[in-house]
Structures are given as structure tokens and as C-alpha cells.
Amino acid sequence: MGINSFMYGLRRYGKFSSKELKSFLITVIIIGFIIGFNDRRETSSIDSYYFMFMLVSIALVAFSLFLKLMMQRAWMYYFGQNPEYKYSINSLLIGIVIIFASEGHLWFLAPGFTMPHLLQAERIGKWRYGLKYLEHGRALMLGILGLVFFNIILKFFESATTPFLTHAININIAISIYSMLPIPENDGIFILYARRWLWVFTLAVVVLSAILLKLVANPWIIIFFTLILATAITIAYNLKKQPLWFS
């Protein structure tokens, strides 16, 4: 696929339909409400700071989710698929129940998922003309990994005087982790179904990067050790599942 064809397809299929936009807005508002429900202050008063924290949380969730979805949509079109974003109302309602029951201390986020539809013209000449689970899983994985590495880039600019940026990093971490849960109507279940090792590698990258972002100040060290350790974990998983012929 040439760059001109790719950019044309991205302009045509990258836009959200009215149904998708409605799903996106509902998801953003509910997840933003869950995250902004507890502003981490000792006081429980609802004042202007509380409402500002809530609005900032919603805005950051919108940016984070939009970034992940646009990267997934671009890769899905590259693989000859027409993406459609869907949300999980059941999981979102569970998240609301949990946030009230825990008084704002426990998050359960449901970012939704992106489903593929066949683009016949783009699949002509490809082996196995129809949709492939692996390509769908790879597109979802690349969107999540893109969000992870964007988060690491933000680390270059984080400091003690940028609480807004720290909040954005925490939201990106949360959305990345919850996107990997292998539950119905979530990206994680489709990545797991595509290839188990793909899910193991992506989950390892997400979790390791989240831990190192909290412990290490140098973003280059975070990238290096995240990739090395995630690769080692994936290889160890594959060796355990399929031992070497001489073992």
C-alpha cells in the first residue's frame, strides 16, 4: 500500500461515524467521572477545585482514548480493515458502581474496543482474503503500545512543577492497563484470541513501563529495560508452553 493510498484511506475511514462519536463521548464522560471522582485531597468538599479536577480528567481521558483509537484505526486500515469503535455499557456501569462503593479509591475503566470490517478492495491479492484475527490483534496491540511510548515521551517533560502532566501520565497508564484485560468487549480479549504470546508481550510492556515510570527518571532507561524484560518474559512463556526439542 502506497503512502498516498494510505493517507486517502485514513482520511476516509479514520473519521468517527455519528454512532461511534456517541459511544466515544459516553465512554469519555463516564471514565473521566470515575477518575475525577476522588481528587486525592483530604477534604471531601465539592468546590471549584473539585469541578476543575473533574473537567481536566475528562479532557485528558478524551485525548488519551482518542490517541489510542486513532493509532488502532490507522493500523487496521493498513491491514485492509474498516474500523468501528464500540463501547461496553455494562462494564462502564460496573465502573460507576465500584467507584461509589469504594468511595473513589478503586477504578474500573472500560475503554471499549475496535471491531474490524472487511475492505474488499484493500484485501485483494492478500493471502486468505477474509479478515484475520492476527491482523486485528496486531492493530489493537500497536495502538496500545503507541499510547505507552507516548507516555514515556511525556516523562521527558515531567517535573515536580507539572502536576497536570503527572495526572496525564497516570491516566494513560490506567487506560493502557485496563485495555489489556481479557474481558468481553475489550481490546485485551481480541489480542489474547489472536495470539497468546502477543497478549503476554503487550501486557508485559504495559505493566513494566508503568512500574519503571514511577521508579526511574530517565525515559531512555525505561524504554530499554521495558523492551528487554518484556521480550525475555515472552520468550520464557513460549519456551514453557513449547519446550525446545532437545529439552
XYZ file of C-alpha atoms in Angstrom:
247
model
C 0.000 0.000 0.000
C 1.472 3.332 -1.116
C 1.627 6.352 1.146
C -0.906 8.267 -0.959
C -3.362 5.375 -0.847
C -2.816 5.025 2.887
C -3.413 8.729 3.586
C -6.534 8.703 1.395
C -7.920 5.692 3.234
C -7.061 7.216 6.582
C -8.972 10.379 5.718
C -11.930 8.316 4.513
C -12.098 5.619 7.188
C -10.344 7.368 10.057
C -13.298 9.607 10.809
C -15.767 8.625 13.500
C -19.336 7.951 12.442
C -22.122 9.574 14.444
C -22.721 6.284 16.256
C -19.037 5.920 17.086
C -18.818 9.531 18.239
C -21.744 8.972 20.600
C -20.064 5.854 22.012
C -16.781 7.723 22.373
C -18.355 10.654 24.240
C -20.262 8.375 26.623
C -17.092 6.425 27.389
C -15.020 9.575 27.901
C -17.541 11.198 30.243
C -18.009 8.093 32.394
C -14.284 7.238 32.614
C -13.445 10.886 33.267
C -16.064 10.946 36.029
C -14.611 7.784 37.592
C -11.072 9.195 37.567
C -12.113 12.660 38.726
C -14.463 11.398 41.440
C -11.654 11.438 44.013
C -9.311 14.428 43.720
C -6.948 12.929 46.341
C -7.401 15.814 48.795
C -8.006 15.276 52.477
C -11.148 17.398 52.364
C -14.337 15.973 50.869
C -15.817 19.345 49.945
C -17.135 19.885 46.435
C -15.742 23.250 45.362
C -14.333 24.931 42.263
C -11.100 22.874 42.502
C -13.124 19.642 42.507
C -15.054 20.618 39.381
C -11.861 21.791 37.666
C -10.163 18.476 38.518
C -13.163 16.621 37.109
C -13.143 18.612 33.846
C -9.378 18.188 33.440
C -9.734 14.432 33.999
C -12.437 14.201 31.326
C -10.316 16.207 28.874
C -7.239 14.043 29.485
C -9.266 10.846 29.103
C -10.644 12.169 25.810
C -7.144 12.880 24.489
C -5.699 9.565 25.688
C -8.535 7.439 24.301
C -8.624 9.401 21.031
C -4.870 8.903 20.556
C -5.122 5.160 21.138
C -8.130 4.772 18.835
C -6.594 6.797 16.000
C -3.435 4.669 16.055
C -5.540 1.497 16.044
C -7.687 2.794 13.197
C -4.629 3.667 11.118
C -3.132 0.204 11.553
C -6.451 -1.534 10.904
C -6.838 0.288 7.613
C -3.244 -0.634 6.752
C -4.229 -4.295 7.242
C -7.281 -3.839 4.980
C -9.896 -3.431 7.705
C -12.539 -0.777 8.249
C -12.522 0.040 11.998
C -15.630 0.606 14.104
C -15.361 1.724 17.727
C -17.814 0.229 20.231
C -18.255 0.819 23.927
C -19.299 -1.545 26.709
C -22.166 -0.035 28.688
C -22.202 -2.969 31.121
C -18.525 -2.518 32.016
C -18.955 1.248 32.322
C -21.856 0.772 34.740
C -19.763 -1.670 36.768
C -17.078 1.020 36.954
C -19.590 3.543 38.318
C -20.815 1.084 40.947
C -17.252 0.288 42.048
C -16.214 3.945 42.307
C -19.166 4.724 44.593
C -18.736 1.549 46.645
C -15.025 2.241 47.191
C -15.568 5.975 47.798
C -13.359 6.846 44.866
C -10.369 4.666 45.803
C -10.787 1.882 43.230
C -11.006 2.371 39.481
C -12.528 0.008 36.964
C -12.206 1.502 33.498
C -13.755 0.138 30.316
C -12.171 1.865 27.273
C -14.204 -0.197 24.799
C -12.880 -1.913 21.682
C -12.457 -1.505 17.926
C -14.046 -4.052 15.604
C -12.847 -4.704 12.028
C -14.971 -4.831 8.892
C -13.682 -6.141 5.586
C -12.446 -3.643 2.990
C -12.711 -5.778 -0.106
C -10.564 -3.615 -2.383
C -7.719 -3.467 0.139
C -7.763 -7.244 0.719
C -7.475 -8.212 -2.950
C -4.296 -10.198 -3.549
C -3.677 -10.892 0.138
C -3.279 -14.433 1.359
C -6.537 -15.563 2.924
C -8.751 -12.848 1.542
C -11.017 -12.524 4.580
C -10.430 -10.969 7.972
C -7.624 -12.410 10.077
C -7.637 -12.485 13.866
C -3.881 -11.912 13.997
C -4.034 -8.686 11.997
C -6.886 -7.426 14.173
C -4.919 -8.260 17.326
C -1.758 -6.632 15.989
C -3.618 -3.414 15.177
C -5.101 -3.256 18.676
C -1.706 -4.051 20.194
C 0.082 -1.342 18.208
C -2.450 1.254 19.338
C -1.876 0.371 22.993
C 1.917 0.287 22.571
C 1.751 3.658 20.844
C -0.001 5.075 23.897
C 2.645 3.514 26.157
C 5.550 5.093 24.256
C 3.735 8.435 24.080
C 3.539 8.197 27.858
C 7.288 7.653 28.039
C 7.812 10.745 25.863
C 5.773 12.760 28.371
C 8.280 11.624 31.012
C 10.891 13.874 29.353
C 8.838 16.921 30.379
C 7.560 15.787 33.784
C 8.769 17.573 36.901
C 7.598 18.449 40.404
C 6.042 21.620 38.984
C 3.901 19.809 36.390
C 1.110 18.013 38.311
C -1.084 18.266 35.195
C 1.451 16.207 33.238
C 1.730 13.657 36.049
C -2.046 13.270 36.043
C -1.987 12.743 32.266
C 0.693 10.034 32.613
C -1.355 8.264 35.300
C -4.464 8.325 33.100
C -2.534 6.927 30.122
C -1.162 4.153 32.326
C -4.648 3.288 33.597
C -6.206 3.192 30.126
C -3.338 1.051 28.794
C -3.629 -1.456 31.649
C -7.410 -1.720 31.565
C -7.346 -2.056 27.765
C -5.371 -5.277 28.251
C -7.935 -7.000 30.466
C -9.156 -10.146 28.646
C -12.824 -9.454 29.301
C -15.734 -9.221 26.844
C -15.971 -6.032 24.776
C -12.377 -5.014 25.493
C -9.196 -4.877 23.399
C -7.431 -7.428 25.584
C -9.744 -10.315 24.727
C -9.140 -9.857 20.976
C -5.359 -9.627 21.400
C -5.409 -12.775 23.538
C -7.558 -14.570 20.959
C -5.231 -13.514 18.125
C -2.080 -14.905 19.784
C -1.414 -15.628 23.425
C 2.248 -14.605 23.165
C 1.145 -11.303 21.622
C -1.030 -10.620 24.664
C 1.780 -11.637 27.048
C 4.264 -9.309 25.329
C 1.870 -6.354 25.226
C 0.820 -6.821 28.842
C 4.467 -7.066 29.900
C 5.306 -3.819 28.093
C 2.324 -2.024 29.641
C 2.965 -3.210 33.215
C 6.760 -2.864 33.135
C 6.602 0.639 31.644
C 4.060 1.654 34.298
C 6.351 0.420 37.088
C 9.505 1.977 35.625
C 7.747 5.309 35.027
C 7.260 5.503 38.788
C 10.754 4.330 39.737
C 13.096 5.647 37.023
C 13.608 9.244 35.931
C 15.433 8.586 32.638
C 12.990 7.763 29.780
C 15.697 6.041 27.699
C 16.373 3.594 30.527
C 12.623 2.967 30.787
C 12.379 2.140 27.076
C 15.467 -0.118 27.133
C 14.545 -2.196 30.161
C 10.857 -2.355 29.195
C 11.638 -3.886 25.794
C 14.388 -6.194 27.109
C 12.333 -7.531 30.029
C 9.109 -7.815 28.014
C 10.931 -9.781 25.306
C 12.511 -12.061 27.931
C 9.137 -12.696 29.568
C 7.562 -13.528 26.200
C 10.381 -15.916 25.264
C 10.142 -17.595 28.670
C 6.399 -18.009 28.191
C 6.865 -19.571 24.756
C 9.593 -21.922 25.997
C 7.380 -23.062 28.848
C 4.457 -23.591 26.516
C 6.524 -25.217 23.721
C 9.849 -26.568 25.129
C 12.898 -26.783 22.893
C 13.230 -30.068 21.005
C 16.411 -31.006 22.908
C 14.966 -30.283 26.400
